[in-house]
Coordinates of C-alpha atoms in Angstrom, one line a residue:
M1 CA 0.0 0.0 0.0
T2 CA 1.2 3.5 -0.8
I3 CA 0.6 6.6 1.2
L4 CA 1.0 10.0 -0.5
K5 CA 0.4 13.5 0.6
F6 CA 0.1 16.6 -1.7
G7 CA 0.4 20.1 -0.3
G8 CA -1.6 23.1 -1.5
S9 CA 1.2 24.3 -3.7
N10 CA 0.4 21.3 -6.0
F11 CA -3.1 22.6 -6.5
L12 CA -2.7 26.1 -7.9
G13 CA -5.5 25.5 -10.4
P14 CA -7.4 22.7 -12.2
E15 CA -4.3 21.5 -14.0
G16 CA -2.7 20.8 -10.6
Y17 CA -5.3 18.2 -9.8
H18 CA -5.0 16.6 -13.2
R19 CA -1.2 16.4 -12.9
V20 CA -1.5 14.7 -9.5
A21 CA -4.1 12.4 -10.9
R22 CA -1.8 11.4 -13.8
H23 CA 1.0 10.7 -11.2
I24 CA -1.4 8.4 -9.3
A25 CA -2.3 6.6 -12.6
Q26 CA 1.4 6.1 -13.3
R27 CA 1.9 4.6 -9.9
R28 CA -1.0 2.3 -10.5
A29 CA 0.4 1.2 -13.8
A30 CA 3.7 0.5 -12.2
G31 CA 2.0 -2.1 -9.9
E32 CA 1.0 -0.1 -6.8
N33 CA -2.6 -1.5 -6.4
K34 CA -3.8 0.4 -3.4
I35 CA -3.0 4.1 -2.8
V36 CA -4.1 6.5 -0.1
V37 CA -3.7 10.2 -1.1
V38 CA -3.9 12.9 1.6
V39 CA -4.6 16.4 0.3
S40 CA -4.3 20.0 1.6
A41 CA -6.5 22.8 0.6
M42 CA -5.6 24.9 -2.4
K43 CA -2.9 27.5 -1.6
G44 CA -4.4 30.4 0.3
E45 CA -7.8 28.8 0.8
T46 CA -7.6 28.2 4.5
D47 CA -6.8 31.9 5.2
S48 CA -9.6 33.0 2.9
L49 CA -12.1 30.8 4.7
K50 CA -11.1 32.1 8.1
A51 CA -11.3 35.7 6.9
Q52 CA -14.8 35.0 5.5
M53 CA -15.9 33.6 8.8
L54 CA -14.5 36.6 10.8
E55 CA -16.3 39.0 8.5
V56 CA -19.5 37.4 9.6
N57 CA -18.6 37.2 13.3
K58 CA -15.3 38.5 14.7
E59 CA -15.9 36.4 17.8
A60 CA -16.7 33.2 16.0
S61 CA -16.1 30.2 18.2
P62 CA -13.1 28.0 17.7
S63 CA -15.3 25.0 16.9
N64 CA -17.2 27.1 14.3
L65 CA -13.9 28.1 12.7
D66 CA -12.6 24.5 12.7
A67 CA -15.7 23.3 10.8
A68 CA -15.4 26.1 8.2
M69 CA -11.7 25.9 7.6
A70 CA -11.8 22.1 7.2
T71 CA -14.0 22.6 4.1
G72 CA -10.9 23.7 2.2
E73 CA -9.4 20.2 2.3
M74 CA -12.8 18.6 1.7
I75 CA -13.2 20.5 -1.6
S76 CA -9.6 19.6 -2.6
A77 CA -10.3 16.0 -1.9
C78 CA -13.5 16.1 -4.1
R79 CA -11.6 17.8 -6.9
L80 CA -8.9 15.2 -6.9
E81 CA -11.4 12.4 -6.8
A82 CA -13.0 13.9 -9.9
A83 CA -9.7 14.1 -11.7
V84 CA -8.7 10.5 -10.8
S85 CA -12.1 9.2 -11.7
R86 CA -11.8 10.9 -15.1
L87 CA -8.9 8.5 -15.8
G88 CA -11.0 5.5 -15.2
I89 CA -9.6 4.6 -11.8
S90 CA -11.9 3.5 -9.0
V91 CA -11.7 6.1 -6.3
T92 CA -13.5 7.6 -3.4
S93 CA -12.8 10.4 -0.9
L94 CA -13.1 10.6 2.9
N95 CA -13.2 13.6 5.2
G96 CA -12.6 14.0 8.9
Y97 CA -15.9 12.2 9.7
G98 CA -14.9 9.0 8.0
L99 CA -11.1 8.8 8.5
G100 CA -11.2 7.0 11.8
I101 CA -9.1 9.5 13.6
R102 CA -10.3 10.8 17.0
T103 CA -8.9 13.8 18.9
N104 CA -9.5 15.8 22.0
S105 CA -11.6 19.0 21.8
D106 CA -8.8 21.6 21.6
F107 CA -10.5 23.3 18.6
G108 CA -7.9 25.1 16.5
R109 CA -5.2 22.5 17.0
A110 CA -6.6 19.3 18.2
T111 CA -4.4 16.4 19.4
V112 CA -4.9 12.8 18.1
E113 CA -6.0 10.5 20.8
S114 CA -7.1 7.3 19.0
V115 CA -7.3 5.7 15.6
D116 CA -9.5 3.1 13.9
P117 CA -8.4 1.9 10.5
R118 CA -11.6 0.0 9.6
R119 CA -13.2 2.8 7.6
I120 CA -10.2 3.3 5.4
R121 CA -9.5 -0.4 5.0
S122 CA -13.1 -0.9 4.0
A123 CA -12.9 1.9 1.4
L124 CA -9.7 0.3 0.0
Q125 CA -11.4 -3.0 -0.4
E126 CA -14.0 -1.4 -2.7
Q127 CA -11.8 1.2 -4.4
D128 CA -8.2 1.3 -5.7
V129 CA -7.6 4.9 -4.6
V130 CA -8.8 6.7 -1.4
I131 CA -8.5 10.4 -1.2
A132 CA -8.3 11.7 2.4
A133 CA -9.0 15.3 3.3
G134 CA -6.1 16.4 5.5
A135 CA -5.7 18.3 8.8
Q136 CA -9.1 17.2 10.2
A137 CA -10.7 14.5 12.4
I138 CA -13.5 14.3 14.9
N139 CA -13.5 14.6 18.7
Q140 CA -15.0 12.0 21.0
S141 CA -18.5 13.6 20.6
G142 CA -18.3 13.4 16.8
R143 CA -17.7 17.1 16.2
L144 CA -15.2 18.1 13.4
T145 CA -11.8 19.2 14.7
F146 CA -8.9 21.0 12.9
L147 CA -5.4 19.6 13.5
G148 CA -3.7 22.9 12.9
R149 CA -2.1 24.9 10.1
N150 CA -0.1 22.7 7.6
A151 CA -1.3 19.6 9.5
S152 CA -2.2 17.6 6.5
D153 CA 1.4 16.2 7.0
L154 CA 0.2 14.8 10.3
T155 CA -2.9 13.2 8.7
A156 CA -0.6 11.4 6.2
V157 CA 1.7 10.1 8.9
V158 CA -1.2 9.0 11.2
I159 CA -2.8 7.1 8.3
A160 CA 0.5 5.4 7.4
S161 CA 0.8 4.3 11.0
M162 CA -2.8 3.1 11.4
L163 CA -2.5 1.1 8.2
E164 CA 0.8 -0.4 9.5
E165 CA 2.8 1.2 6.7
H166 CA 6.3 2.4 7.7
A167 CA 6.7 5.1 5.1
C168 CA 4.8 8.0 3.5
E169 CA 5.7 10.4 0.7
I170 CA 5.0 14.1 1.1
Y171 CA 5.0 16.4 -2.0
S172 CA 5.5 20.1 -1.9
D173 CA 6.8 22.8 -4.3
V174 CA 10.4 22.1 -3.2
P175 CA 11.9 18.6 -3.3
G176 CA 13.1 18.5 0.3
V177 CA 14.5 20.2 3.4
Y178 CA 17.1 22.8 2.9
T179 CA 19.6 24.6 5.2
G180 CA 17.5 27.7 4.7
D181 CA 14.3 28.7 2.9
P182 CA 15.3 28.3 -0.8
N183 CA 12.7 30.9 -1.8
L184 CA 14.6 33.4 0.3
I185 CA 18.2 32.1 0.3
A186 CA 19.4 31.1 -3.1
E187 CA 22.5 29.4 -1.6
A188 CA 20.5 27.1 0.6
Q189 CA 21.6 23.5 0.3
L190 CA 19.4 20.4 0.1
I191 CA 19.7 18.1 3.1
P192 CA 19.6 14.5 1.8
E193 CA 18.8 12.9 5.2
I194 CA 17.8 14.5 8.5
A195 CA 16.7 13.3 11.9
Y196 CA 13.2 13.7 13.3
E197 CA 14.4 15.8 16.1
A198 CA 16.3 18.2 13.9
I199 CA 13.5 18.9 11.4
A200 CA 11.0 19.2 14.2
A201 CA 13.1 22.0 15.8
M202 CA 13.2 23.7 12.4
S203 CA 9.4 23.6 12.2
R204 CA 8.9 24.8 15.7
Y205 CA 11.1 27.8 15.0
G206 CA 9.0 28.8 12.0
A207 CA 10.6 27.1 9.0
K208 CA 8.0 26.2 6.3
V209 CA 9.0 22.5 6.3
L210 CA 7.1 19.5 7.6
H211 CA 4.6 20.0 10.4
H212 CA 6.4 19.4 13.7
G213 CA 3.5 17.3 15.0
A214 CA 3.8 15.0 12.0
V215 CA 7.5 14.6 12.5
E216 CA 7.0 13.8 16.2
Y217 CA 4.2 11.3 15.5
A218 CA 6.4 9.7 12.8
E219 CA 9.3 9.2 15.2
K220 CA 7.0 7.8 17.9
H221 CA 5.4 5.3 15.4
G222 CA 8.4 4.5 13.3
V223 CA 7.2 6.1 10.0
T224 CA 9.9 7.2 7.5
I225 CA 9.0 10.4 5.6
F226 CA 10.2 10.9 2.1
C227 CA 10.1 14.6 1.0
K228 CA 9.5 14.9 -2.8
S229 CA 8.4 17.3 -5.5
L230 CA 6.2 16.6 -8.5
T231 CA 7.6 18.4 -11.5
N232 CA 7.0 18.5 -15.2
D233 CA 9.9 16.2 -15.6
G234 CA 8.7 13.7 -13.1
V235 CA 9.3 13.1 -9.4
V236 CA 12.3 14.6 -7.6
T237 CA 13.3 13.0 -4.3
G238 CA 15.0 15.3 -1.9
T239 CA 15.1 14.5 1.8
T240 CA 14.5 11.4 3.9
V241 CA 13.4 12.0 7.4
T242 CA 14.5 9.2 9.7
G243 CA 16.3 8.4 13.0
H244 CA 19.6 10.1 12.2
G245 CA 21.2 12.9 10.2
N246 CA 21.7 16.5 11.2
A247 CA 22.4 19.8 9.6
R248 CA 22.9 23.4 10.7
S249 CA 20.2 25.7 9.4
V250 CA 18.8 29.2 9.4
T251 CA 15.0 29.5 9.8
V252 CA 12.8 32.5 9.0
A253 CA 9.5 32.7 10.8
R254 CA 7.5 35.2 8.7
D255 CA 4.3 34.8 10.7
A256 CA 5.7 35.1 14.3
V257 CA 4.0 37.1 17.0
V258 CA 5.2 38.8 20.2
I259 CA 2.6 38.7 23.0
S260 CA 3.3 41.2 25.7
F261 CA 2.2 41.1 29.3
A262 CA 2.0 43.5 32.3
S263 CA 4.4 41.6 34.4
V264 CA 7.1 38.9 34.4
A265 CA 4.8 36.7 36.5
E266 CA 2.0 36.9 34.0
R267 CA 4.4 36.0 31.2
D268 CA 5.8 33.0 33.1
N269 CA 2.3 31.7 33.7
R270 CA 1.4 32.0 30.0
R271 CA 4.6 30.4 29.0
A272 CA 3.8 27.4 31.2
L273 CA 0.3 27.2 29.6
L274 CA 1.9 27.2 26.1
D275 CA 4.5 24.6 27.2
Q276 CA 1.6 22.3 28.4
N277 CA 0.2 22.6 24.9
G278 CA 3.5 21.9 23.1
I279 CA 4.0 25.4 21.8
T280 CA 7.6 26.8 21.8
A281 CA 7.7 30.4 23.2
I282 CA 10.8 32.5 23.8
D283 CA 11.1 35.2 26.5
V284 CA 11.7 38.7 25.0
E285 CA 11.7 42.2 26.4
Q286 CA 9.7 44.8 24.5
N287 CA 8.8 48.5 25.1
E288 CA 5.3 47.2 26.0
G289 CA 6.8 45.0 28.7
P290 CA 7.9 41.4 29.1
G291 CA 6.7 39.2 26.3
L292 CA 6.7 35.8 24.6
C293 CA 7.7 35.3 21.0
V294 CA 5.8 32.5 19.3
M295 CA 7.0 31.2 15.9
S296 CA 4.7 28.3 15.1
D297 CA 1.1 27.5 16.0
T298 CA 0.6 31.2 16.4
D299 CA -3.2 31.1 16.0
F300 CA -3.6 28.5 18.6
A301 CA -1.2 30.3 21.0
K302 CA -3.2 33.5 20.7
Q303 CA -6.4 31.6 21.3
L304 CA -5.0 30.0 24.5
V305 CA -3.7 33.3 25.8
A306 CA -6.9 35.1 25.0
G307 CA -8.9 32.5 26.9
T308 CA -7.1 33.3 30.2
C309 CA -8.6 35.6 32.8
T310 CA -5.9 38.2 32.4
P311 CA -5.6 39.4 28.7
P312 CA -2.2 40.3 27.2
V313 CA -1.2 43.9 26.9
S314 CA -0.6 43.6 23.1
V315 CA -0.1 41.1 20.3
Q316 CA 2.2 42.2 17.5
S317 CA 3.4 40.5 14.3
T318 CA 7.1 40.2 13.7
M319 CA 9.7 38.1 11.8
V320 CA 12.2 36.0 13.5
V321 CA 15.5 34.7 12.1
T322 CA 16.9 31.7 14.1
V323 CA 20.2 29.9 13.8
L324 CA 19.9 26.2 14.6
D325 CA 23.2 24.5 15.2
A326 CA 23.0 21.3 17.3
S327 CA 21.6 22.6 20.7
V328 CA 22.3 26.2 19.9
R329 CA 19.4 28.6 19.4
R330 CA 20.2 32.2 18.4
I331 CA 17.2 34.4 17.9
H332 CA 17.0 37.6 16.0
L333 CA 13.7 39.6 16.0
N334 CA 13.1 41.9 13.1
G335 CA 9.8 43.4 11.9
D336 CA 11.2 44.5 8.6
Y337 CA 10.9 41.8 5.8
E338 CA 13.8 43.0 3.7
R339 CA 16.2 43.4 6.7
A340 CA 15.1 40.0 8.1
V341 CA 15.8 38.2 4.8
S342 CA 19.2 40.0 4.4
L343 CA 20.1 38.9 7.9
A344 CA 19.1 35.3 7.2
R345 CA 21.3 35.3 4.1
Q346 CA 24.3 36.8 6.0
L347 CA 23.9 34.2 8.8
H348 CA 23.6 31.4 6.2
E349 CA 26.8 32.5 4.5
Q350 CA 28.6 32.6 7.9
M351 CA 27.4 29.1 8.6
Y352 CA 28.2 27.7 5.1
P353 CA 31.1 29.9 3.8
G354 CA 31.8 29.4 0.1
A355 CA 28.3 28.1 -0.6
V356 CA 27.7 31.1 -3.0
A357 CA 30.9 30.5 -4.9
E358 CA 30.3 26.7 -5.1
R359 CA 26.7 27.2 -6.3
F360 CA 27.7 29.6 -9.1
G361 CA 30.9 27.8 -10.1
R362 CA 33.3 30.3 -8.7
G363 CA 34.9 28.0 -6.1

């Protein structure tokens, strides 16, 4: 059995669905009889759905937002099902209600509590391909829950584990994990193999790589992740995520926030709350007072803090450049995009001197 996951960057328009469908057909023709495909929403769709909800009600409940945002992946699953069916392949799609994944009721970023493979196995007995809507499940009461931003990776890993498969392939617009964001740092180098812990740290510090929850679940359940890219020339395999392999990297968190509080005691209490929910927060000092910088799971972090009896003084967007070198964490806050990118490039050059010359043939 084959487990594939396609991110939203693969679905920029109708042709994206057809291209993925053709790839699935090629895999079937090569002898892979049963395929599960996890899909993300089209690029930008989740943000659009959330914005539409908040236009109706700025105080919409987290459970209401979860149900709305999950429709992005549902539509994507239906579109891919239509594209695959057009090629004469027997196919069906499942959303969070039918995947057999149960979570707690932390709407906004629910945690997987149990799995039941029977619904997916039954679907695979009747069809050759099953399309699964990513980043969603149901809680113990049967209500739809959202697993968090970019959490379709987690869905793919959970399905691989529950079907007793020890590998899954994750496709994005870049073939693998780099020493820096290749869209910002031209000299970033592809990392052929990386350990679960190393890539999870990159994700927690804001790198747009695999979802940290997916990586941690994969390590716990022994699932190897193959990062790939689907191009016009075929499949490019970039990085294998497994139990070993490390690399220094520079991450750029473009969607980070700084949450400021009236006192150090309040900050410490909120940091403990975020820690309990698996959210990395760094102490910072701002003009507004003591604060916490959050670089991933920012929506859920703001939701948790807002739900406490003492509201924060302010919540401000920022950018964070982080150097990850073994256990070393060096944090640089910068609200200016151009300056942050320039700093990231400088730090990467310091970390990998000569990378520019090597890349452009001047070494």
